[in-house]
Short mmCIF file of C-alpha atoms in Angstrom, two decimals:
data_model
loop_
_atom_site.label_atom_id
_atom_site.label_comp_id
_atom_site.label_asym_id
_atom_site.label_seq_id
_atom_site.Cartn_x
_atom_site.Cartn_y
_atom_site.Cartn_z
CA MET A 47 0.00 0.00 0.00
CA ALA A 48 1.48 3.36 -1.01
CA ARG A 49 2.36 5.69 1.81
CA ARG A 50 0.90 9.16 1.84
CA PRO A 51 3.37 12.04 1.90
CA LEU A 52 3.77 13.95 5.14
CA PRO A 53 1.77 17.18 5.43
CA ARG A 54 3.72 20.37 5.07
CA ILE A 55 3.15 21.31 8.69
CA LEU A 56 4.82 18.09 9.79
CA LYS A 57 7.86 18.74 7.62
CA GLY A 58 8.77 22.16 8.90
CA GLY A 59 6.70 22.93 12.01
CA SER A 60 7.76 20.33 14.55
CA ALA A 61 8.95 23.00 17.00
CA SER A 62 5.65 24.92 16.86
CA ILE A 63 3.68 21.69 17.23
CA THR A 64 5.70 20.80 20.34
CA ARG A 65 5.05 24.23 21.88
CA SER A 66 1.34 23.98 21.06
CA ARG A 67 1.16 20.58 22.73
CA GLU A 68 2.85 21.93 25.87
CA ILE A 69 0.44 24.89 26.02
CA ALA A 70 -2.57 22.60 25.52
CA ARG A 71 -1.33 20.21 28.21
CA THR A 72 -0.81 23.07 30.68
CA ALA A 73 -4.27 24.48 29.95
CA ALA A 74 -5.83 21.05 30.45
CA ASP A 75 -4.09 20.62 33.83
CA ASN A 76 -5.25 24.06 35.01
CA ALA A 77 -8.80 23.39 33.85
CA THR A 78 -8.81 20.09 35.72
CA ASP A 79 -7.76 21.83 38.94
CA VAL A 80 -10.43 24.53 38.59
CA LEU A 81 -13.23 22.16 37.64
CA HIS A 82 -12.34 19.49 40.20
CA PRO A 83 -15.41 20.18 42.45
CA LEU A 84 -17.73 20.02 39.45
CA ILE A 85 -16.11 16.78 38.30
CA THR A 86 -16.54 15.30 41.78
CA VAL A 87 -20.24 16.25 41.97
CA THR A 88 -20.89 14.96 38.46
CA ARG A 89 -19.23 11.64 39.29
CA GLY A 90 -21.36 11.40 42.45
CA LEU A 91 -24.59 12.13 40.57
CA ARG A 92 -23.70 9.42 38.07
CA LEU A 93 -23.09 6.95 40.87
CA LEU A 94 -26.35 7.92 42.66
CA ALA A 95 -28.28 7.54 39.41
CA GLY A 96 -26.75 4.13 38.86
CA ALA A 97 -27.63 3.06 42.39
CA GLY A 98 -31.21 4.26 41.83
CA ARG A 99 -31.54 2.27 38.63
CA GLN A 100 -30.26 -0.85 40.35
CA LYS A 101 -32.70 -0.34 43.24
CA TRP A 102 -35.59 0.13 40.80
CA ALA A 103 -34.61 -2.98 38.83
CA ALA A 104 -34.48 -5.01 42.05
CA THR A 105 -37.95 -3.85 43.15
CA PRO A 106 -40.72 -6.39 42.35
CA ARG A 107 -43.33 -5.24 39.83
CA GLU A 108 -46.21 -5.41 42.31
CA ARG A 109 -44.44 -2.97 44.64
CA ARG A 110 -43.34 -0.40 42.06
CA GLY A 111 -46.68 1.45 42.23
CA HIS A 112 -46.38 1.90 45.98
CA ALA A 113 -42.79 3.10 45.55
CA LEU A 114 -43.81 5.68 42.96
CA PHE A 115 -46.62 6.92 45.26
CA LEU A 116 -44.16 7.27 48.16
CA VAL A 117 -41.67 9.21 46.03
CA ALA A 118 -44.40 11.52 44.73
CA ALA A 119 -45.60 12.20 48.28
CA CYS A 120 -42.07 13.07 49.38
CA VAL A 121 -41.60 15.43 46.44
CA LEU A 122 -44.93 17.15 47.23
CA ALA A 123 -44.02 17.53 50.89
CA VAL A 124 -40.64 19.06 50.02
CA ALA A 125 -42.28 21.46 47.58
CA LEU A 126 -44.78 22.71 50.25
CA ILE A 127 -42.18 23.19 52.99
CA PRO A 128 -40.62 26.71 53.07
CA TYR A 129 -37.18 26.61 51.40
CA GLY A 130 -37.80 22.91 50.78
CA PRO A 131 -36.53 22.74 47.15
CA LEU A 132 -33.34 24.65 48.07
CA LEU A 133 -32.65 22.39 51.04
CA ALA A 134 -33.35 19.32 48.91
CA LEU A 135 -30.92 20.55 46.23
CA ILE A 136 -28.24 21.18 48.86
CA ALA A 137 -28.79 17.70 50.30
CA VAL A 138 -28.54 16.05 46.87
CA MET A 139 -25.38 17.99 45.99
CA GLY A 140 -23.82 17.09 49.33
CA ALA A 141 -24.65 13.41 48.87
CA ALA A 142 -23.24 13.51 45.32
CA ALA A 143 -20.02 15.18 46.48
CA TRP A 144 -19.61 12.59 49.24
CA ARG A 145 -20.32 9.71 46.90
CA GLY A 146 -18.07 11.03 44.10
CA ARG A 147 -15.01 11.80 46.23
CA ASP A 148 -11.72 10.06 45.39
CA ARG A 149 -11.48 7.38 48.04
CA THR A 150 -8.18 5.93 46.84
CA PRO A 151 -5.86 6.00 49.86
CA ALA A 152 -2.78 8.14 49.28
CA LYS A 153 0.43 6.23 49.58
CA THR A 154 2.58 7.93 52.20
CA GLY A 155 5.60 5.62 52.12
CA PRO A 156 6.99 2.29 50.96
CA ASP A 157 5.26 -0.90 51.93
CA GLU A 158 6.96 -3.76 53.75
CA ALA A 159 8.45 -5.38 50.64
CA GLU A 160 9.73 -2.05 49.27
CA THR A 161 11.25 -1.16 52.64
CA ALA A 162 13.07 -4.48 52.71
CA ARG A 163 14.42 -3.88 49.20
CA LEU A 164 15.65 -0.39 50.10
CA GLN A 165 17.30 -1.68 53.27
CA ALA A 166 19.05 -4.47 51.34
CA LEU A 167 20.30 -1.97 48.77
CA TYR A 168 21.53 0.30 51.56
CA GLU A 169 23.45 -2.57 53.17
CA ALA A 170 25.03 -3.48 49.82
CA LEU A 171 26.36 0.07 49.41
CA VAL A 172 27.90 0.26 52.88
CA PRO A 173 31.34 -1.17 51.87
CA HIS A 174 31.62 1.39 49.06
CA PHE A 175 30.46 4.52 50.90
CA SER A 176 32.02 4.09 54.36
CA VAL A 177 35.44 4.18 56.03
CA ALA A 178 36.50 2.92 59.45
CA ASP A 179 37.46 6.32 60.93
CA ASP A 180 34.30 8.22 59.95
CA PRO A 181 32.85 9.72 63.19
CA GLY A 182 29.36 10.18 61.70
CA PRO A 183 28.98 7.63 58.92
CA LEU A 184 26.16 8.11 56.46
CA PHE A 185 26.38 4.43 55.54
CA SER A 186 26.83 1.84 58.27
CA HIS A 187 25.70 -1.74 58.80
CA GLY A 188 22.27 -1.71 60.37
CA GLY A 189 21.91 2.03 59.74
CA ASP A 190 18.90 4.00 58.57
CA TRP A 191 18.43 3.96 54.80
CA GLU A 192 16.25 7.09 54.90
CA LYS A 193 19.33 9.24 55.63
CA ALA A 194 20.92 8.19 52.33
CA PHE A 195 17.86 7.74 50.10
CA GLY A 196 15.34 10.18 51.59
CA THR A 197 12.08 10.16 49.61
CA SER A 198 13.61 10.28 46.11
CA TYR A 199 12.66 6.78 45.01
CA ALA A 200 9.96 5.15 42.90
CA PHE A 201 8.79 1.58 42.26
CA ASP A 202 6.93 0.00 39.37
CA GLY A 203 3.92 -2.30 39.58
CA ASN A 204 6.17 -5.32 40.17
CA GLY A 205 7.87 -3.76 43.18
CA ARG A 206 11.17 -3.04 41.40
CA LEU A 207 12.97 0.27 41.63
CA THR A 208 12.58 2.63 38.69
CA ARG A 209 14.20 5.71 40.26
CA LEU A 210 16.55 6.25 43.18
CA GLN A 211 18.63 9.19 44.37
CA VAL A 212 21.55 8.33 46.63
CA THR A 213 23.36 10.83 48.84
CA TYR A 214 26.93 9.67 49.38
CA PRO A 215 29.78 11.00 51.60
CA ALA A 216 32.01 13.77 50.28
CA TYR A 217 35.15 11.65 50.66
CA PHE A 218 33.94 9.09 48.12
CA THR A 219 36.15 9.13 45.01
CA ASP A 220 33.39 9.92 42.55
CA GLY A 221 35.95 11.11 39.99
CA ASP A 222 37.42 7.61 39.68
CA PRO A 223 35.73 5.57 36.92
CA VAL A 224 36.59 2.32 38.71
CA SER A 225 34.89 3.42 41.94
CA ARG A 226 31.88 4.61 40.00
CA GLY A 227 31.69 1.34 38.12
CA ARG A 228 31.61 -0.71 41.33
CA VAL A 229 28.73 1.32 42.73
CA GLU A 230 26.80 1.18 39.47
CA GLN A 231 27.30 -2.58 39.30
CA VAL A 232 25.86 -3.00 42.81
CA LEU A 233 22.84 -0.83 42.03
CA HIS A 234 22.27 -2.69 38.78
CA ALA A 235 22.43 -6.10 40.41
CA LYS A 236 20.27 -5.25 43.42
CA SER A 237 17.63 -3.30 41.50
CA GLY A 238 16.94 -6.04 38.95
CA ARG A 239 18.74 -7.25 35.86
CA GLY A 240 17.38 -7.24 32.33
CA ARG A 241 16.73 -3.49 32.32
CA GLU A 242 18.87 -0.56 31.23
CA TYR A 243 19.80 1.90 33.97
CA HIS A 244 21.06 5.45 33.55
CA PHE A 245 23.38 6.92 36.20
CA THR A 246 23.85 10.66 36.70
CA TRP A 247 26.64 11.70 39.06
CA ASP A 248 26.37 15.14 40.68
CA GLU A 249 29.89 15.58 42.03
CA GLU A 250 29.20 19.02 43.47
CA GLY A 251 26.16 17.95 45.46
CA ASN A 252 27.35 14.39 46.23
CA HIS A 253 24.26 12.85 44.67
CA LEU A 254 23.81 9.85 42.39
CA LEU A 255 20.56 9.55 40.45
CA MET A 256 19.65 6.15 39.02
CA THR A 257 16.75 5.89 36.57
CA VAL A 258 15.39 3.04 34.48
CA LEU A 259 15.32 3.85 30.78
CA ALA A 260 12.44 2.81 28.59
CA ALA A 261 13.26 0.67 25.59
CA LEU A 262 13.84 2.56 22.36
CA PRO A 263 11.10 1.93 19.78
CA THR A 264 11.92 -0.56 17.02
CA THR A 265 8.90 0.25 14.86
CA ILE A 266 10.48 3.09 12.86
CA ALA A 267 11.28 1.81 9.37
CA ALA A 268 13.37 3.26 6.54
CA GLN A 269 11.88 6.46 5.15
CA ARG A 270 12.84 9.88 3.83
CA PHE A 271 13.94 11.84 6.88
CA VAL A 272 13.73 15.62 7.11
CA THR A 273 17.42 16.57 6.94
CA ALA A 274 19.61 19.10 5.18
CA PRO A 275 22.25 18.12 2.60
CA GLY A 276 25.26 16.71 4.42
CA GLU A 277 23.16 15.37 7.31
CA THR A 278 22.53 11.65 7.82
CA VAL A 279 20.33 10.00 10.43
CA LEU A 280 22.14 7.11 12.10
CA GLY A 281 19.13 6.21 14.21
CA PHE A 282 17.05 7.47 17.11
CA THR A 283 17.80 8.02 20.77
CA ASP A 284 16.20 9.26 24.00
CA ALA A 285 14.14 12.44 23.87
CA ASP A 286 16.29 14.28 26.44
CA ALA A 287 19.62 13.29 24.84
CA VAL A 288 19.45 15.63 21.83
CA ARG A 289 17.81 18.98 21.18
CA ARG A 290 16.38 18.16 17.78
CA THR A 291 13.34 16.22 16.63
CA VAL A 292 12.19 15.12 13.20
CA PRO A 293 8.76 13.88 12.10
CA VAL A 294 8.76 10.15 11.39
CA LEU A 295 6.17 7.66 10.25
CA ASP A 296 5.83 5.10 13.05
CA GLY A 297 3.45 2.45 11.78
CA ASP A 298 0.35 4.29 10.60
CA ALA A 299 0.91 7.36 12.80
CA THR A 300 3.27 10.30 12.50
CA ARG A 301 5.16 11.52 15.55
CA ASP A 302 8.30 13.43 16.50
CA ALA A 303 11.44 11.40 17.24
CA SER A 304 14.90 12.38 18.48
CA PRO A 305 17.50 11.53 15.83
CA VAL A 306 21.25 10.98 16.06
CA VAL A 307 22.39 13.16 13.16
CA TRP A 308 25.84 12.63 11.63
CA ARG A 309 27.16 15.54 9.58
CA THR A 310 29.56 14.93 6.69
CA GLY A 311 31.24 17.16 4.16
CA ALA A 312 33.89 19.88 4.20
CA ARG A 313 32.74 21.36 7.54
CA SER A 314 32.40 18.07 9.38
CA THR A 315 34.76 17.24 12.23
CA GLU A 316 33.98 13.51 11.96
CA PRO A 317 33.79 12.86 8.20
CA HIS A 318 34.18 9.04 8.38
CA LEU A 319 32.33 6.35 10.33
CA LEU A 320 33.26 3.01 11.91
CA ILE A 321 30.55 0.47 12.80
CA ALA A 322 31.26 -2.53 15.05
CA GLY A 323 29.02 -5.36 16.17
CA HIS A 324 28.40 -9.07 16.42
CA PRO A 325 26.80 -11.15 13.64
CA GLY A 326 23.10 -10.32 13.46
CA SER A 327 23.47 -7.11 15.46
CA GLY A 328 22.30 -4.82 12.63
CA THR A 329 25.56 -3.46 11.16
CA THR A 330 24.43 -4.33 7.63
CA THR A 331 21.04 -2.75 8.34
CA LEU A 332 22.75 0.51 9.27
CA MET A 333 24.89 0.33 6.11
CA ARG A 334 21.78 -0.09 3.96
CA SER A 335 20.12 2.84 5.73
CA LEU A 336 23.16 5.03 5.09
CA ALA A 337 23.26 4.00 1.43
CA LEU A 338 19.61 4.92 0.87
CA GLN A 339 20.09 8.32 2.50
CA ALA A 340 23.33 9.00 0.62
CA LEU A 341 21.70 8.32 -2.75
CA GLN A 342 19.42 11.31 -2.23
CA HIS A 343 22.28 13.77 -2.82
CA GLY A 344 25.34 11.73 -3.85
CA ASP A 345 26.90 8.63 -5.41
CA VAL A 346 27.60 5.36 -3.62
CA VAL A 347 30.24 2.65 -3.98
CA VAL A 348 29.56 -0.55 -2.02
CA VAL A 349 32.20 -3.21 -1.29
CA GLU A 350 30.90 -6.28 0.53
CA GLY A 351 33.58 -8.46 2.05
CA ALA A 352 31.28 -11.20 3.31
CA GLY A 353 29.91 -11.89 -0.18
CA SER A 354 26.39 -12.69 1.05
CA GLY A 355 24.63 -10.38 -1.42
CA GLU A 356 23.02 -8.13 1.20
CA TYR A 357 23.35 -5.12 -1.12
CA GLY A 358 22.24 -6.71 -4.38
CA PHE A 359 19.08 -4.57 -4.50
CA LEU A 360 21.29 -1.51 -5.11
CA THR A 361 22.88 -2.85 -8.28
CA GLY A 362 21.99 -0.85 -11.39
CA ARG A 363 20.28 1.98 -9.54
CA ASP A 364 20.98 5.61 -10.40
CA GLY A 365 23.87 6.90 -8.31
CA VAL A 366 25.17 3.44 -7.41
CA LEU A 367 28.57 3.30 -9.12
CA ALA A 368 29.48 -0.25 -8.03
CA VAL A 369 28.40 -3.12 -5.80
CA GLU A 370 31.38 -5.47 -5.47
CA ARG A 371 31.66 -8.78 -3.64
CA GLY A 372 34.88 -10.28 -5.05
CA LEU A 373 38.47 -9.41 -4.19
CA ALA A 374 39.40 -8.35 -7.74
CA GLY A 375 36.39 -6.08 -8.09
CA ALA A 376 36.96 -4.61 -4.62
CA LEU A 377 40.59 -3.75 -5.40
CA SER A 378 39.63 -2.19 -8.73
CA THR A 379 36.79 -0.17 -7.16
CA LEU A 380 38.84 1.12 -4.23
CA GLU A 381 41.73 1.99 -6.52
CA TRP A 382 39.34 4.04 -8.64
CA ALA A 383 38.00 5.71 -5.48
CA ALA A 384 41.55 6.72 -4.47
CA HIS A 385 42.21 8.21 -7.92
CA GLU A 386 38.85 9.96 -7.85
CA THR A 387 39.70 11.54 -4.49
CA GLU A 388 43.03 12.79 -5.89
CA ARG A 389 41.29 14.14 -8.99
CA ARG A 390 38.80 16.06 -6.90
CA LEU A 391 41.57 17.56 -4.79
CA ILE A 392 43.53 18.64 -7.87
CA ALA A 393 40.45 20.14 -9.53
CA ALA A 394 39.43 22.02 -6.36
CA ASN A 395 42.96 23.34 -5.84
CA ARG A 396 43.22 24.58 -9.44
CA ALA A 397 39.83 26.28 -9.20
CA ARG A 398 40.81 28.10 -6.00
CA GLN A 399 44.13 29.21 -7.44
CA ALA A 400 42.40 30.57 -10.55
CA GLY A 401 39.71 32.30 -8.48
CA HIS A 402 36.95 30.20 -10.03
CA PRO A 403 34.18 28.24 -8.29
CA GLU A 404 34.64 24.49 -7.92
CA PRO A 405 33.66 22.41 -10.95
CA GLU A 406 30.23 20.81 -10.82
CA ASP A 407 31.63 17.29 -11.28
CA ILE A 408 33.35 17.38 -7.87
CA LYS A 409 30.49 18.85 -5.83
CA ARG A 410 28.38 15.69 -5.73
CA PRO A 411 29.29 13.70 -2.57
CA LEU A 412 30.86 10.26 -3.00
CA TRP A 413 30.23 7.56 -0.40
CA ILE A 414 32.45 4.48 -0.01
CA LEU A 415 30.72 1.75 2.01
CA LEU A 416 33.06 -1.09 2.98
CA ASP A 417 31.44 -4.01 4.82
CA ARG A 418 33.69 -6.65 6.44
CA PRO A 419 37.11 -5.49 5.12
CA SER A 420 38.80 -8.08 7.34
CA ALA A 421 37.37 -10.88 5.19
CA LEU A 422 38.83 -9.29 2.06
CA GLY A 423 42.13 -8.80 3.89
CA HIS A 424 42.38 -12.53 4.60
CA LEU A 425 41.71 -13.34 0.95
CA ALA A 426 44.30 -10.81 -0.18
CA ALA A 427 46.91 -12.24 2.18
CA ALA A 428 46.22 -15.76 0.91
CA ASP A 429 46.63 -14.63 -2.73
CA ASP A 430 49.65 -12.43 -1.88
CA ARG A 431 47.81 -9.32 -3.05
CA GLN A 432 47.36 -5.84 -1.66
CA ASP A 433 45.07 -5.38 1.32
CA PRO A 434 42.01 -3.36 0.20
CA GLN A 435 42.28 -1.23 3.35
CA GLU A 436 45.55 0.23 2.09
CA LEU A 437 43.65 1.81 -0.79
CA LEU A 438 41.52 3.74 1.72
CA GLN A 439 44.41 5.91 2.91
CA VAL A 440 43.79 8.71 0.41
CA PRO A 441 39.96 8.80 0.83
CA LEU A 442 40.30 8.71 4.63
CA ARG A 443 42.98 11.38 4.91
CA HIS A 444 41.71 13.76 2.24
CA GLY A 445 38.07 12.76 1.84
CA ARG A 446 36.62 15.67 3.80
CA ALA A 447 38.12 18.25 1.45
CA ALA A 448 37.19 16.18 -1.62
CA GLY A 449 33.61 15.41 -0.61
CA VAL A 450 34.33 11.70 -0.08
CA THR A 451 32.86 9.85 2.93
CA VAL A 452 34.08 6.43 4.04
CA VAL A 453 31.98 4.05 6.16
CA VAL A 454 33.61 0.85 7.46
CA ALA A 455 31.69 -1.94 9.23
CA ASP A 456 33.22 -5.01 10.82
CA GLN A 457 32.70 -7.49 13.65
CA PHE A 458 34.19 -7.28 17.12
CA ASP A 459 36.46 -10.27 16.65
CA SER A 460 37.96 -8.70 13.51
CA LEU A 461 38.62 -5.16 14.71
CA ASP A 462 42.29 -5.99 15.27
CA ALA A 463 42.62 -6.57 11.53
CA LEU A 464 41.70 -2.95 10.78
CA THR A 465 44.66 -0.80 9.77
CA GLU A 466 45.89 2.10 11.84
CA THR A 467 44.69 4.56 9.19
CA VAL A 468 41.13 3.25 9.40
CA ARG A 469 41.06 3.38 13.19
CA THR A 470 42.60 6.86 13.32
CA HIS A 471 40.39 8.64 10.77
CA THR A 472 37.02 7.07 11.64
CA ARG A 473 36.22 9.30 14.61
CA ALA A 474 32.46 8.77 14.38
CA ARG A 475 31.76 5.38 15.96
CA VAL A 476 28.74 3.09 16.36
CA VAL A 477 28.51 -0.13 18.41
CA LEU A 478 25.52 -2.41 17.79
CA GLY A 479 24.30 -5.57 19.45
CA PRO A 480 24.96 -7.06 22.89
CA ALA A 481 28.25 -5.77 24.30
CA ASP A 482 29.61 -5.15 27.77
CA ARG A 483 30.90 -1.79 28.91
CA GLY A 484 34.51 -2.75 28.17
CA GLN A 485 33.74 -3.57 24.54
CA VAL A 486 31.77 -0.35 24.12
CA GLU A 487 34.62 1.67 25.61
CA SER A 488 37.23 -0.01 23.41
CA VAL A 489 35.39 1.14 20.27
CA LEU A 490 33.85 4.46 21.32
CA GLY A 491 36.66 5.60 23.61
CA ALA A 492 34.28 6.24 26.52
CA GLU A 493 31.98 4.17 28.69
CA PRO A 494 28.22 4.57 28.31
CA HIS A 495 26.26 6.12 31.16
CA THR A 496 23.91 3.15 31.07
CA THR A 497 24.18 -0.56 31.78
CA PRO A 498 24.05 -2.58 28.52
CA THR A 499 21.60 -5.46 28.56
CA PRO A 500 22.48 -8.92 27.21
CA ASP A 501 19.35 -9.23 25.05
CA VAL A 502 18.78 -6.40 22.59
CA PRO A 503 16.88 -6.21 19.28
CA PRO A 504 18.81 -5.87 16.00
CA GLY A 505 20.01 -2.33 15.36
CA ARG A 506 20.21 -1.46 19.05
CA GLY A 507 23.47 -0.01 20.40
CA TYR A 508 25.44 3.13 21.12
CA ALA A 509 26.86 5.99 19.03
CA ARG A 510 29.52 8.60 19.67
CA LEU A 511 30.44 11.37 17.25
CA GLY A 512 34.02 12.43 17.85
CA ALA A 513 34.52 13.59 21.44
CA GLY A 514 30.78 13.92 22.12
CA GLU A 515 28.67 12.00 24.58
CA VAL A 516 27.78 8.36 24.19
CA LEU A 517 24.17 8.12 23.02
CA ARG A 518 21.81 5.19 22.92
CA LEU A 519 20.88 4.29 19.36
CA GLN A 520 18.18 2.36 17.54
CA VAL A 521 18.74 1.99 13.80
CA PRO A 522 15.64 2.29 11.58
CA ALA A 523 14.55 -1.06 10.17
CA THR A 524 16.13 -1.35 6.70
CA PRO A 525 16.07 -5.02 5.65
CA ASP A 526 17.01 -6.50 2.30
CA PRO A 527 13.86 -6.12 0.17
CA TYR A 528 14.75 -9.30 -1.75
CA ASP A 529 14.91 -11.41 1.42
CA GLU A 530 11.95 -13.77 1.79
CA ALA A 531 11.78 -13.10 5.54
CA THR A 532 11.19 -9.37 4.99
CA SER A 533 7.68 -8.17 5.65
CA GLU A 534 5.74 -6.53 2.85
CA ALA A 535 5.58 -3.18 4.66
CA HIS A 536 9.36 -3.03 5.18
CA ARG A 537 10.03 -4.27 1.65
CA GLN A 538 7.89 -1.55 0.14
CA ALA A 539 9.42 1.09 2.41
CA VAL A 540 12.92 0.27 1.13
CA LEU A 541 11.86 0.02 -2.51
CA ASP A 542 10.18 3.43 -2.31
CA LEU A 543 13.52 4.99 -1.34
CA LEU A 544 15.49 3.47 -4.21
CA PRO A 545 16.31 5.88 -7.04
CA GLY A 546 15.41 5.18 -10.66
CA GLY A 547 17.15 2.72 -12.91
CA ALA A 548 16.49 -0.92 -13.61
CA PRO A 549 17.81 -3.41 -11.05
CA VAL A 550 20.60 -5.61 -12.38
CA VAL A 551 21.16 -9.24 -11.45
CA GLU A 552 24.76 -9.68 -10.32
CA GLN A 553 26.99 -12.31 -11.89
CA ALA A 554 28.37 -15.14 -9.83
CA ALA A 555 32.03 -14.10 -10.11
CA PRO A 556 32.53 -10.39 -10.75
CA GLU A 557 36.08 -9.78 -11.94
CA ALA A 558 36.01 -6.10 -12.75
CA ALA A 559 34.24 -2.99 -11.54
CA GLU A 560 32.02 -2.51 -14.58
CA PRO A 561 29.67 0.03 -12.96
CA VAL A 562 32.68 2.10 -11.95
CA ALA A 563 34.15 1.86 -15.43
CA ALA A 564 30.86 3.05 -16.90
CA HIS A 565 30.98 6.22 -14.77
CA LYS A 566 34.72 6.78 -14.91
CA ASP A 567 34.64 8.75 -18.15
CA GLN A 568 31.91 10.99 -16.79
CA LEU A 569 33.44 11.65 -13.36
CA ILE A 570 37.15 11.53 -14.00
CA GLY A 571 37.62 12.30 -17.66
CA ALA A 572 40.86 11.47 -19.41
CA PRO A 573 43.74 10.60 -17.05
CA ALA A 574 46.08 12.98 -18.86
CA ALA A 575 43.74 15.90 -18.30
CA ALA A 576 43.51 15.16 -14.58
CA GLU A 577 47.27 14.96 -14.14
CA GLY A 578 48.31 17.77 -16.42
#
């Protein structure tokens, strides 16, 4: 079923919509406070009317006439008494207010089970927040947990903590990552495993706030995101982690989501990306999502080291210069990419020296997507040929000035096979799939502020752009549309994003980069002209 385009107001007015929603929510809360007595009386009248109907239904038929006569006599007596109708109205309103009052008892403190859980958590933190010579210890065995936790805690329906603020002594070494990690591990274990916790350390106030994070939605599929040229959506994160929102189609509804936007181009500080993960973690899904977004404004070259054909749907499409799976084709394609980067640099330098604008043929961005380069490296070593990663030195070092972006994806057990040039120049990093904090830190260069869970959906992980903060990430669902296991909705969503051009069925053993050769005359021109 074809998707309807987003309304114009949803494409450019997300900020105004958010403000309107906040104003409407505030007005509704104020109206509820003002109209609370009227709501209570109305609820009571509804309950009294329901009780009257039940009483009438339970009255036998032979007695209903006598009941009606008695009610009529009472109404007549009230009408004849001075101020009778007013007193009757006051009595009815009073009975309705009493009947419609909120009789839910207010919870003033934790119950017995919650108190036992808080006390156990307090006892577990004693070895970490106490010293032997402290004259007035805040944490001590058998001490009062209320001094350390106060009233800043919350439980869910199952009796597990969802929020806790801990006050710790000033002498605790909260600037030491190891000490922090031990405390976070205790809180994680005692509060319940299988959930993701976020820890906020207030070193000035000696407070630690632990909150349980809700799972990121996995229902956002591939679509055309509202971004500027040079911006790419890696995925979506928590609402309070970034300041920007974009309208997305989530199922059949449209809502605002918080994206992790990666900026490329001449003004980017992190022009290249490294993706790491385990098999089935969603690295290929992210690569497909990046390829579909890159084709909107640029050209794409795909080199697949695993040779599983995950990118076959891109073959023959407009803007896709090559989709290579063999070693020979990969070497030829990456060699062309290196020469193309040099040509762009030479052309841009000559234009600047002559005082002319840059030629049009070097303004279109070029994306190099390399999936599983370690597999190609093993094949090259076995055949005594050049490692394809060595051909990435020029695009990685000079790609930002030439409009060339390199994206490398590999598995955790093969990251050691990446060259020093790849690891140095890919400052934008993404980790997908189940990984402990040590693995996340080894790739991103910093530990996450959350506790990774062992079971995560595909495309779930963390992202860090340069020296920024570590953000939770959920990649939009971008499966292979030619895979039989792909749902019809996701298949159509991917196919709608593909540019024109007839799809081409790949040969079993590609030996040369024919798509690249077809575009070489258009993009590069004669080699002599580029050099001289």
